Coordinates of C-alpha atoms in Angstrom, one line a residue:
X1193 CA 0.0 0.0 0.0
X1194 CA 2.5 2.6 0.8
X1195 CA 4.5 1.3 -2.2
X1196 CA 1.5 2.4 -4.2
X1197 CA 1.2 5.5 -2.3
X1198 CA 4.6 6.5 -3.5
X1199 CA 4.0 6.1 -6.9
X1200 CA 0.7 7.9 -7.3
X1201 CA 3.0 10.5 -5.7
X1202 CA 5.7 10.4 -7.9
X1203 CA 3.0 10.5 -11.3
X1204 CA 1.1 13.1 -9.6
X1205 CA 4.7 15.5 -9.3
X1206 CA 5.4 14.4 -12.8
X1207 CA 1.7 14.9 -14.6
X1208 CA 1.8 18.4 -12.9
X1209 CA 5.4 19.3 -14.3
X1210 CA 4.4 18.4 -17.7
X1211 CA 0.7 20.7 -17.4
X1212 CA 3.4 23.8 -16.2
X1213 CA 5.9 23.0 -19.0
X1214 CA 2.8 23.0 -21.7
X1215 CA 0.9 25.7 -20.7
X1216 CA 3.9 28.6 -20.8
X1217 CA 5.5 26.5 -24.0
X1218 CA 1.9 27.4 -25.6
X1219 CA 2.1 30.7 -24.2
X1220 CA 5.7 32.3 -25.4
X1221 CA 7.3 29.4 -27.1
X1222 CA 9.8 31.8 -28.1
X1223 CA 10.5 33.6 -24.9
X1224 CA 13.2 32.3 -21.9
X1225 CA 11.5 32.5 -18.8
X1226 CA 13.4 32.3 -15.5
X1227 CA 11.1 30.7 -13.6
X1228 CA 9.6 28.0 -15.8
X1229 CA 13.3 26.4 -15.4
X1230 CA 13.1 26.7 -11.4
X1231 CA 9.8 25.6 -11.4
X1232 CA 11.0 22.5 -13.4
X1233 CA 14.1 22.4 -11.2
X1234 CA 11.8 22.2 -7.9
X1235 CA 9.8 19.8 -9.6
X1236 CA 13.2 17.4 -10.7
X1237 CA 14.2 17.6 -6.8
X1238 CA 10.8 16.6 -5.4
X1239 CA 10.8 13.7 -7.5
X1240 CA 14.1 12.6 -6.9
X1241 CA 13.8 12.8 -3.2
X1242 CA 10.4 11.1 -2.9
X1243 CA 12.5 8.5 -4.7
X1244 CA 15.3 8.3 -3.2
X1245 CA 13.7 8.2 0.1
X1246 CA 11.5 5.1 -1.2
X1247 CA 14.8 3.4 -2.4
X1248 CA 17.6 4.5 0.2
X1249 CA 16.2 2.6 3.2
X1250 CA 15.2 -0.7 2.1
X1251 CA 18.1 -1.0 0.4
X1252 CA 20.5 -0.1 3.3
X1253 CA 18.5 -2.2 5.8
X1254 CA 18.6 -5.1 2.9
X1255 CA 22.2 -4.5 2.4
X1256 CA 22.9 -4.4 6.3
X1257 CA 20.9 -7.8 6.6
X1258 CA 22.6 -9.7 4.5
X1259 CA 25.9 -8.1 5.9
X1260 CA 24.9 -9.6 9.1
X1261 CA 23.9 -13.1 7.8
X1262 CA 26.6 -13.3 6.6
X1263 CA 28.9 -12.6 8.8
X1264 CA 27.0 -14.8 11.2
X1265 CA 27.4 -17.9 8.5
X1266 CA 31.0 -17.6 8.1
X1267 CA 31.7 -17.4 11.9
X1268 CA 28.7 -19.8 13.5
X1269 CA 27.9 -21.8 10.9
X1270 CA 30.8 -23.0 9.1
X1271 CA 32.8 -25.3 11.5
X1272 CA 31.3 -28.3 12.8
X1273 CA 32.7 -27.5 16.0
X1274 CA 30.2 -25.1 16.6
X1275 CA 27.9 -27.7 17.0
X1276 CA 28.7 -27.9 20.6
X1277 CA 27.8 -24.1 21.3
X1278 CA 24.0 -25.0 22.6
X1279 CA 26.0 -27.2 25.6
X1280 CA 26.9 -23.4 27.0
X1281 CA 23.2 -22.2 27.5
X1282 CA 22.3 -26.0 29.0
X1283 CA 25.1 -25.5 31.4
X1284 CA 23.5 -22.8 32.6
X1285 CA 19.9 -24.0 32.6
X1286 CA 21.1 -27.2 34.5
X1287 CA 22.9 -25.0 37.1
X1288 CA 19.8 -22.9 37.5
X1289 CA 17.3 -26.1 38.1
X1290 CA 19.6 -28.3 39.5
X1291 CA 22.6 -29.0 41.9
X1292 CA 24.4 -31.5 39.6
X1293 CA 27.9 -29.9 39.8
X1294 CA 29.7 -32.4 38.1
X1295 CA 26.6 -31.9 34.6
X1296 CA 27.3 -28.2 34.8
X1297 CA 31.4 -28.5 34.9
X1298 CA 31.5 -31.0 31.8
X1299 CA 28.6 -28.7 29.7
X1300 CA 30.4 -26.0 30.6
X1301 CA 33.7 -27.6 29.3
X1302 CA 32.0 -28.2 25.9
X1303 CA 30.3 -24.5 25.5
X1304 CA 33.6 -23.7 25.9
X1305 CA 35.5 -25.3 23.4
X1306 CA 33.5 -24.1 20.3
X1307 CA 34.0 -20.4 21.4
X1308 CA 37.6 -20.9 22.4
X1309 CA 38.1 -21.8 18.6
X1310 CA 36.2 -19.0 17.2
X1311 CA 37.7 -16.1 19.3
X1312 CA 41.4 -17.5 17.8
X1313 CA 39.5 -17.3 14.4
X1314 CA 38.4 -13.7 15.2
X1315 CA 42.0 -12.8 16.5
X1316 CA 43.2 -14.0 13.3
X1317 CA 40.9 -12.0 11.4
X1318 CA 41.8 -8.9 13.3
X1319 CA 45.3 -9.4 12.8
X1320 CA 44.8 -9.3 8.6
X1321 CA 44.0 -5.0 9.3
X1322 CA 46.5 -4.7 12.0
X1323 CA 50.0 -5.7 10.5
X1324 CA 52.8 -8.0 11.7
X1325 CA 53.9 -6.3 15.3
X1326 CA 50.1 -5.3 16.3
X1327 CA 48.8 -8.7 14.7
X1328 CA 51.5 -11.1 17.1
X1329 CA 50.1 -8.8 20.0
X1330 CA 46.7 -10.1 19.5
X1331 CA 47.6 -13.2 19.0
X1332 CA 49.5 -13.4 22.0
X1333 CA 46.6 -11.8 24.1
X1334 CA 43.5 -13.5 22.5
X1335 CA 45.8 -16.9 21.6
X1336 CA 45.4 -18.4 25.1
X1337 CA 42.5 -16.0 26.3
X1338 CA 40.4 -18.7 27.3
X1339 CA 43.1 -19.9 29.7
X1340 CA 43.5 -16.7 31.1
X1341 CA 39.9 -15.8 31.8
X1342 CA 39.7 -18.8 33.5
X1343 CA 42.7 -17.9 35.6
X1344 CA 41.0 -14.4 36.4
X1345 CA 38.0 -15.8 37.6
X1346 CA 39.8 -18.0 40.1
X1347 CA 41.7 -15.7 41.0
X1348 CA 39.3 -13.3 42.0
X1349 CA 37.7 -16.2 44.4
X1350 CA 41.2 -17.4 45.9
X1351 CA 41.7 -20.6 44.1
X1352 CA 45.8 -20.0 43.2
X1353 CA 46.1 -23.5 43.0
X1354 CA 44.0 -24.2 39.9
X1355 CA 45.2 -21.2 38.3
X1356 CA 49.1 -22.7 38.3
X1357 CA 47.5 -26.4 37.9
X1358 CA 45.6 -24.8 34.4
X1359 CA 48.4 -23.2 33.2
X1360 CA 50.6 -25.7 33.7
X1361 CA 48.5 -28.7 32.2
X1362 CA 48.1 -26.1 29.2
X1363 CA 51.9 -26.4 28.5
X1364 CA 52.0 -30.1 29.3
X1365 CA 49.3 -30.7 26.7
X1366 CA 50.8 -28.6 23.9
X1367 CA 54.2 -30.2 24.2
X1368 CA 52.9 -34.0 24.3
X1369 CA 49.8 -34.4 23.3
X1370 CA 49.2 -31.7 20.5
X1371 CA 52.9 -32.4 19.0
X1372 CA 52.8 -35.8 20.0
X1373 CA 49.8 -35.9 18.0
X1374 CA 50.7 -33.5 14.8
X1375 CA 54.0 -35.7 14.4
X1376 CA 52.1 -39.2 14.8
X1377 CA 49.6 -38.3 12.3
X1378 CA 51.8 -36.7 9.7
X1379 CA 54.2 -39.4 10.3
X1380 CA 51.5 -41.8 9.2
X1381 CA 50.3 -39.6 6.1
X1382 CA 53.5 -38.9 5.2
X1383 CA 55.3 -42.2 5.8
X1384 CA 57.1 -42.5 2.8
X1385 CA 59.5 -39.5 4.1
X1386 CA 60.8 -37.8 6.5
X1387 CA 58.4 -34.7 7.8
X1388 CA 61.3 -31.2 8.5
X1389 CA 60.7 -27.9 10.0
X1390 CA 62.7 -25.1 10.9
X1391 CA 65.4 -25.8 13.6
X1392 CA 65.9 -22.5 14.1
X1393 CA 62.1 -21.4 15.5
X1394 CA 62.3 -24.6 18.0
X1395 CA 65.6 -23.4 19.3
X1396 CA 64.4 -20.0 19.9
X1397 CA 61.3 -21.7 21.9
X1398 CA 63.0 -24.3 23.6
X1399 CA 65.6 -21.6 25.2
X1400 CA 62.2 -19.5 26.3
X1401 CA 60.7 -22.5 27.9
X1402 CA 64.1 -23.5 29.8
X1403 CA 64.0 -19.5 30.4
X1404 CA 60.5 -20.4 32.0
X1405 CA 61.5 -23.4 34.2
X1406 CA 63.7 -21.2 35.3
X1407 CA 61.4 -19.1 36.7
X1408 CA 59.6 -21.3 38.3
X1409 CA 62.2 -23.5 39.8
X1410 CA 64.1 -21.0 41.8
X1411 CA 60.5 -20.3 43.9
X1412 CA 60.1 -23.9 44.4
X1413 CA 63.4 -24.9 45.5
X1414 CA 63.9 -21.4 47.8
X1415 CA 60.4 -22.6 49.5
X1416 CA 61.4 -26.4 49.5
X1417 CA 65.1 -25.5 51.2
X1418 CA 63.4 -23.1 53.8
X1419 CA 66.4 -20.8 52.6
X1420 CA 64.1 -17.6 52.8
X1421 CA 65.7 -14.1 54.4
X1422 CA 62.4 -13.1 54.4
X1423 CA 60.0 -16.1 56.0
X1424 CA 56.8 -15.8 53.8
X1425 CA 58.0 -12.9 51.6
X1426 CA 61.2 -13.6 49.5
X1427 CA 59.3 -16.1 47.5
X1428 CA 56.6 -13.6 46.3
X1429 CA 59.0 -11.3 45.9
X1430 CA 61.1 -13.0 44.0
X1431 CA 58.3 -14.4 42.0
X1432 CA 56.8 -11.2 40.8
X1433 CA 60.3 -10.1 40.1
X1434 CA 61.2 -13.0 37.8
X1435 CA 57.7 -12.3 36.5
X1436 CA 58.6 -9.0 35.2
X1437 CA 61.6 -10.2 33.2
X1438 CA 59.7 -13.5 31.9
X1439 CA 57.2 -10.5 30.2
X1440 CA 60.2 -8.2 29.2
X1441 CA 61.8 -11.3 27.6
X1442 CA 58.2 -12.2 25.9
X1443 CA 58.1 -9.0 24.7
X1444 CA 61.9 -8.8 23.3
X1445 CA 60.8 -12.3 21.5
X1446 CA 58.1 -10.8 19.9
X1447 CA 60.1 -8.2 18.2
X1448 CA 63.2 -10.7 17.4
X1449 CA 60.5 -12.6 15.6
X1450 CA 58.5 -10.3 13.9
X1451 CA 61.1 -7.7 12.9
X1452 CA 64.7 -8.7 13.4
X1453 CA 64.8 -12.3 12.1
X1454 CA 61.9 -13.3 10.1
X1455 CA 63.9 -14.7 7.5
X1456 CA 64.4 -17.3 10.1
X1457 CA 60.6 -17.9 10.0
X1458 CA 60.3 -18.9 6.6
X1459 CA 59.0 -22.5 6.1
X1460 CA 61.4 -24.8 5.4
X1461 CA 60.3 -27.4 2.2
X1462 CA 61.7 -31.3 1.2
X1463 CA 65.3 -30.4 0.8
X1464 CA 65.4 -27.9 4.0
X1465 CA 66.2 -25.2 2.4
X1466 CA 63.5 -21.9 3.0
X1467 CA 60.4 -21.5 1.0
X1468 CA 59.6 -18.4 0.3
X1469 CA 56.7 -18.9 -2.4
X1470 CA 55.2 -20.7 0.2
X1471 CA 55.6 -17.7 2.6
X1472 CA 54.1 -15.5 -0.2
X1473 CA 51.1 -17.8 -0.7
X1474 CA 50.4 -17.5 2.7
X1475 CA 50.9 -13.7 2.8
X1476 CA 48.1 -13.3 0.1
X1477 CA 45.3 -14.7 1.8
X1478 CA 42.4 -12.4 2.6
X1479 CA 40.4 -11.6 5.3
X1480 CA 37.1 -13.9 5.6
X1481 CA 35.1 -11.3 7.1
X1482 CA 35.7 -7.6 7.8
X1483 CA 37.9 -5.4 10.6
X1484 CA 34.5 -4.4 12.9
X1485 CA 33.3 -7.7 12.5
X1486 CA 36.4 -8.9 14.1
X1487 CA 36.2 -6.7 17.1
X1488 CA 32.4 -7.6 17.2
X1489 CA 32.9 -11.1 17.7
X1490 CA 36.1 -10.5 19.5
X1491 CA 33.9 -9.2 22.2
X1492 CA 30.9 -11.5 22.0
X1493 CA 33.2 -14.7 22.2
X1494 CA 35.2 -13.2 25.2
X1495 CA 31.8 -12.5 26.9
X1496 CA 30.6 -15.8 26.3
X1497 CA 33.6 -17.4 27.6
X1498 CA 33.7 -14.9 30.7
X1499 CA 30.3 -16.2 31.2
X1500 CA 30.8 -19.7 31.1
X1501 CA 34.4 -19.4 33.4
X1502 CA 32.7 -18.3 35.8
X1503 CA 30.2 -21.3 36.1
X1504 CA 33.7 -23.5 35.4
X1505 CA 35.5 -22.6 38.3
X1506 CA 32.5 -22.4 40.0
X1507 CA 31.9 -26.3 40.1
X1508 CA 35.5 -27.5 40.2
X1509 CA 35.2 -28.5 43.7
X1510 CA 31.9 -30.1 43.5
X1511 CA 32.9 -32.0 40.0
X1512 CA 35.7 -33.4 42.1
X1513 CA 33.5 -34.8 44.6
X1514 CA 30.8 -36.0 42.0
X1515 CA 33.5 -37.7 40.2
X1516 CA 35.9 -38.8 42.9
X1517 CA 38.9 -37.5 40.6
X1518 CA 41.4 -34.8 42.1
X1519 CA 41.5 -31.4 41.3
X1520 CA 44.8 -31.8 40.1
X1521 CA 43.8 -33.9 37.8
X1522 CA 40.8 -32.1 36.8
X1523 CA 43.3 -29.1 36.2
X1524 CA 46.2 -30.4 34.3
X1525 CA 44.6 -33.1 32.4
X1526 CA 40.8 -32.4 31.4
X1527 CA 40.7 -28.6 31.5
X1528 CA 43.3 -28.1 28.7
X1529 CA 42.3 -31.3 26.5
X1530 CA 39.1 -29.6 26.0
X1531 CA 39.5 -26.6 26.4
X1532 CA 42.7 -26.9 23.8
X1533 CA 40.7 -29.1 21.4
X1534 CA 40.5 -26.8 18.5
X1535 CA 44.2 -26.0 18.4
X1536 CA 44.3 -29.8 18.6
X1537 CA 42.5 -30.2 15.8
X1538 CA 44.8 -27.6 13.8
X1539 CA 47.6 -28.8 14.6
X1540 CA 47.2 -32.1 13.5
X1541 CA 45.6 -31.0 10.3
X1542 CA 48.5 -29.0 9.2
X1543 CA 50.9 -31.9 10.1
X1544 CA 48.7 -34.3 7.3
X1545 CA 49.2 -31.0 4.8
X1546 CA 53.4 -31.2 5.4
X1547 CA 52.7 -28.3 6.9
X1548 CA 54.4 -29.1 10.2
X1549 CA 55.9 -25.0 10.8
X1550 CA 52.5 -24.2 11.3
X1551 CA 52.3 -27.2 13.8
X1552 CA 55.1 -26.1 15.4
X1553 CA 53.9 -22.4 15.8
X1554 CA 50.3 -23.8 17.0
X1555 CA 51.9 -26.8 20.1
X1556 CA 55.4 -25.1 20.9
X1557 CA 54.7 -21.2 20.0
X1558 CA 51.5 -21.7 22.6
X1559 CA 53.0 -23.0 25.3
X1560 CA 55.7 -20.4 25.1
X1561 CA 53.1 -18.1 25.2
X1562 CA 50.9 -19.3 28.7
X1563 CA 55.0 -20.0 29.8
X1564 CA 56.5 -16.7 29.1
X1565 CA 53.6 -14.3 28.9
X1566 CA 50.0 -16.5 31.0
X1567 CA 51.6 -17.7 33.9
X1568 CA 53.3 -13.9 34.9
X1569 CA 50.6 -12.3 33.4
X1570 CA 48.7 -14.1 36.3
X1571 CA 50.9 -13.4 38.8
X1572 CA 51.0 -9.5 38.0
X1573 CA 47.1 -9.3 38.0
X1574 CA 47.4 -11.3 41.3
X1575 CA 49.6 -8.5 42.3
X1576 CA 47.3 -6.0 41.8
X1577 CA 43.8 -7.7 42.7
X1578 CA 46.1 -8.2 46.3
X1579 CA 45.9 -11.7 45.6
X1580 CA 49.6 -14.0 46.7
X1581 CA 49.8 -15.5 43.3
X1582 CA 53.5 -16.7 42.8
X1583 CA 55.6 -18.9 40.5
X1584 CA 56.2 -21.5 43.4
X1585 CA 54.4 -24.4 42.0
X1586 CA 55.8 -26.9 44.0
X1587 CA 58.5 -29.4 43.4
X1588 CA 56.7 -32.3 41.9
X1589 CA 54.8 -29.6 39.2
X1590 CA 58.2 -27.9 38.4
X1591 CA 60.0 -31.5 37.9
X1592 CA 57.6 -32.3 35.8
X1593 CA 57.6 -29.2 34.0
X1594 CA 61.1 -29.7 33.5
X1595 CA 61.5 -33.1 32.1
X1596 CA 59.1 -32.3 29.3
X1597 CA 60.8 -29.4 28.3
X1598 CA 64.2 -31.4 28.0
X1599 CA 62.6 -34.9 26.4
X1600 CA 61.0 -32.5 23.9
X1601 CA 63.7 -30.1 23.6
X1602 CA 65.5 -34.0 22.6
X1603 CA 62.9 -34.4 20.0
X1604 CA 63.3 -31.4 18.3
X1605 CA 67.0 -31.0 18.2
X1606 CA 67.5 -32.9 14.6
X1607 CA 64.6 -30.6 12.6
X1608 CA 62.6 -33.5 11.3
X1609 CA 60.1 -35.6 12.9
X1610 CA 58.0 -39.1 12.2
X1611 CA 55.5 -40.7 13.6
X1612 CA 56.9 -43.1 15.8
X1613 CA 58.2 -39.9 17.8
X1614 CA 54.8 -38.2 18.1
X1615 CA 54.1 -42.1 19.6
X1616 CA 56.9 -41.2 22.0
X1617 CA 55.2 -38.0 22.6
X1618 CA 51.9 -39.5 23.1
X1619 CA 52.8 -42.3 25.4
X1620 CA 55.0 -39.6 27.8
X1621 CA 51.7 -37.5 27.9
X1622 CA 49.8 -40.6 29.1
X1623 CA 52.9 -40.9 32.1
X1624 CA 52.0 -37.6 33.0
X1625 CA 48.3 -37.9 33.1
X1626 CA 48.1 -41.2 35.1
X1627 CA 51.5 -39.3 37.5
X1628 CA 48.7 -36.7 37.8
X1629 CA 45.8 -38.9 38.9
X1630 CA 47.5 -40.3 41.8
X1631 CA 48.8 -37.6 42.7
X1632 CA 47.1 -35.4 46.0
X1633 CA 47.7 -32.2 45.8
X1634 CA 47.6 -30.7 49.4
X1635 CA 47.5 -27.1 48.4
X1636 CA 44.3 -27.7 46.5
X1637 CA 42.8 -29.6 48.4
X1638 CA 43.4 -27.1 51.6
X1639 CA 42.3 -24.1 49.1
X1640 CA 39.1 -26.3 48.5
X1641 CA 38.5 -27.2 52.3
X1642 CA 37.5 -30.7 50.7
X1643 CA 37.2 -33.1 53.5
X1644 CA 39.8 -36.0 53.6
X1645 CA 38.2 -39.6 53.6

């Protein structure tokens, strides 16, 4: 009706200009007259904006719809993994109607997962329109962001423990199970040759995750020796300290990597020498989806997550319990397999493509990151929430944190790899995880106040 309504307007404006135009052409056909062109010039105007205003709108909200659409089709709807993002909501619906700790800490885990992916998707994204420094910024913010809003929301309820039992299981899991993984199934693809990649980036990483044991050994053994000048305060001192230069080191990293040497960052192909086609293919890509989308669902995703954290370290304790399993274990085993599963899942895929830098960047380059930027990340925001988060996590943590540093350091020494070392790999992380399960924290379980049977 209103369409209709438009157009009688429009012939009504346009039947009138042409009785005008005829009457003073019959009058003075000869004559110029002034006002018979303004007249036509009103006329020309009133049409065109009785147009324009019946056009302008339903095209922009048409155009802004299917902006929308699809934008939300290329993020929501086009992995499978996103499948799993209705288990966020039903976490929350089963905490609201019942007191089933251990149902809302597993939904909670799978909500999770889908949007952990999706938020590194967006960060990638983002990092298209920001250029190289800017872009390995992001990525080392929003990389592991999932682990650290987890971390946040402990800390802000006093559960240190989990936080350093998290982050730690985060590294352990990216240096067994996600190499051990990449190497066994490109080794298995690929088993007519031997799989290379580029010495150089796993000798940077290995020296920053020795840098990191480091850190975290000299806390433990100070507190284990009773050595302390201070009784009570040396150790958080010196772990805020250390700290400090674990995030100035980070930070030097990121510039050795993304301005001094990136020749050294250059896949490597067959013959292990550098391919820079490939470098240049991968330089060309473009951007799926534009910069303000990226920061849109930058946001949504973290506020999701932030959501579904605080309903996760909400019914740690009580999933313990449900499940007779310790909190440890719940920490450093089943927190970062799920919540890690999508940069499982890319890892492994690149490693069947022969892509195995990309692997390396994806295990290694993330637990570098929760190592040399998470864990004192944590530790400062402890710092200022007033909360005694240090780098003391005990000797049995910080052994085991060591070890895998130097059996993988082992493995990645020669520059190629095969899959009966990602077995290797694999079977360590299973050592680790069963270590793990018989292992009783005390600290946790005094942080908990769970009841010893």
């Amino acid at each position: 009706m209103d369409y209709k309504l438009q157009m009688g307007v429009v012939s009504h404006l346009e039947m009138g200009s042409l009785d005008h135009s005829s009457m003073d052409d019959l009058d003075d056909e000869c004559l110029y007259n002034p006002e018979m062109d303004a007249r036509k010039a009103h006329s020309t105007d009133s049409i065109e904006q009785v147009s324009l205003s019946s056009s302008l709108p339903v095209g922009g909200r048409k155009t802004i719809r299917n902006g929308v659409y699809k934008s939300i089709k290329t993020v929501v709807f086009s992995n499978k993994l996103n499948l799993l993002m209705p288990f966020g909501p039903l976490a929350i619906l089963v905490h609201k109607t019942t007191a089933h700790n251990g149902w809302v800490f597993f939904l909670s885990l799978l909500g999770i997962t889908p949007l952990a992916e999706r938020l590194g998707y967006a960060t990638e994204q983002l990092a298209f329109f920001t250029g190289p420094t800017v872009g390995g910024l992001l990525n080392a913010t929003f990389g592991n962001a999932t682990e650290l809003i987890i971390s946040i929301y402990a800390l802000k309820i006093g559960m240190i423990r989990v936080v350093q039992l998290s982050l730690l299981g985060s590294i352990l899991s990216n240096m067994l199970l996600v190499l051990g993984c990449a190497f066994f199934c490109g080794g298995l693809v690929h088993h007519r040759k031997e799989q290379v990649f580029s010495k150089a980036t796993a000798v940077v990483n290995s020296g920053l995750l020795l840098m990191a044991v480091m850190g975290l050994l000299f806390p433990a053994v100070l507190h284990s020796t009773h050595t302390e000048r201070h009784d009570g305060k040396s150790e958080l001192a010196l772990s805020r300290f250390s700290s400090c230069i674990m995030l100035l080191a980070y930070a030097a990293y990121l510039v050795f990597q993304l301005k001094s040497q990136k020749d050294l960052y250059v896949p490597i192909d067959e013959e292990g020498s550098q391919n820079e086609e490939q470098s240049d293919d991968d330089d060309d890509e473009a951007p799926e989806i534009s910069k303000w989308e990226s920061i849109i669902w930058l946001a949504i995703m973290t506020a999701w997550i932030s959501i579904l954290s605080d309903y996760l370290v909400d019914t740690i304790q009580g999933a313990s319990e449900a499940w007779d399993v310790p909190i440890a274990f719940i920490s450093v085993i089943l927190l970062p397999i799920i919540g890690n599963a999508a940069e499982h899942a890319s890892a492994i895929m690149f490693a069947m493509k022969d892509k195995l830098d990309i692997s390396l960047g994806v295990a290694i380059g993330s637990s570098t990151q929760i190592s040399m930027f998470g864990i004192p990340f944590c530790v400062v925001i402890g710092w200022m929430m007033g909360c005694k988060m240090d780098l003391n996590f005990q000797l049995f943590e910080t052994a085991t944190l060591f070890i895998t540093v130097i059996v993988v350091a082992f493995f990645l020494q020669e520059g190629t790899s095969n899959y009966f070392k990602g077995l290797m790999l694999i079977l360590c992380y299973l050592i680790v995880a069963a270590s793990f399960f018989v292992h009783e924290d005390p600290l946790s379980t005094g942080e908990s106040k769970r009841p010893k049977t």
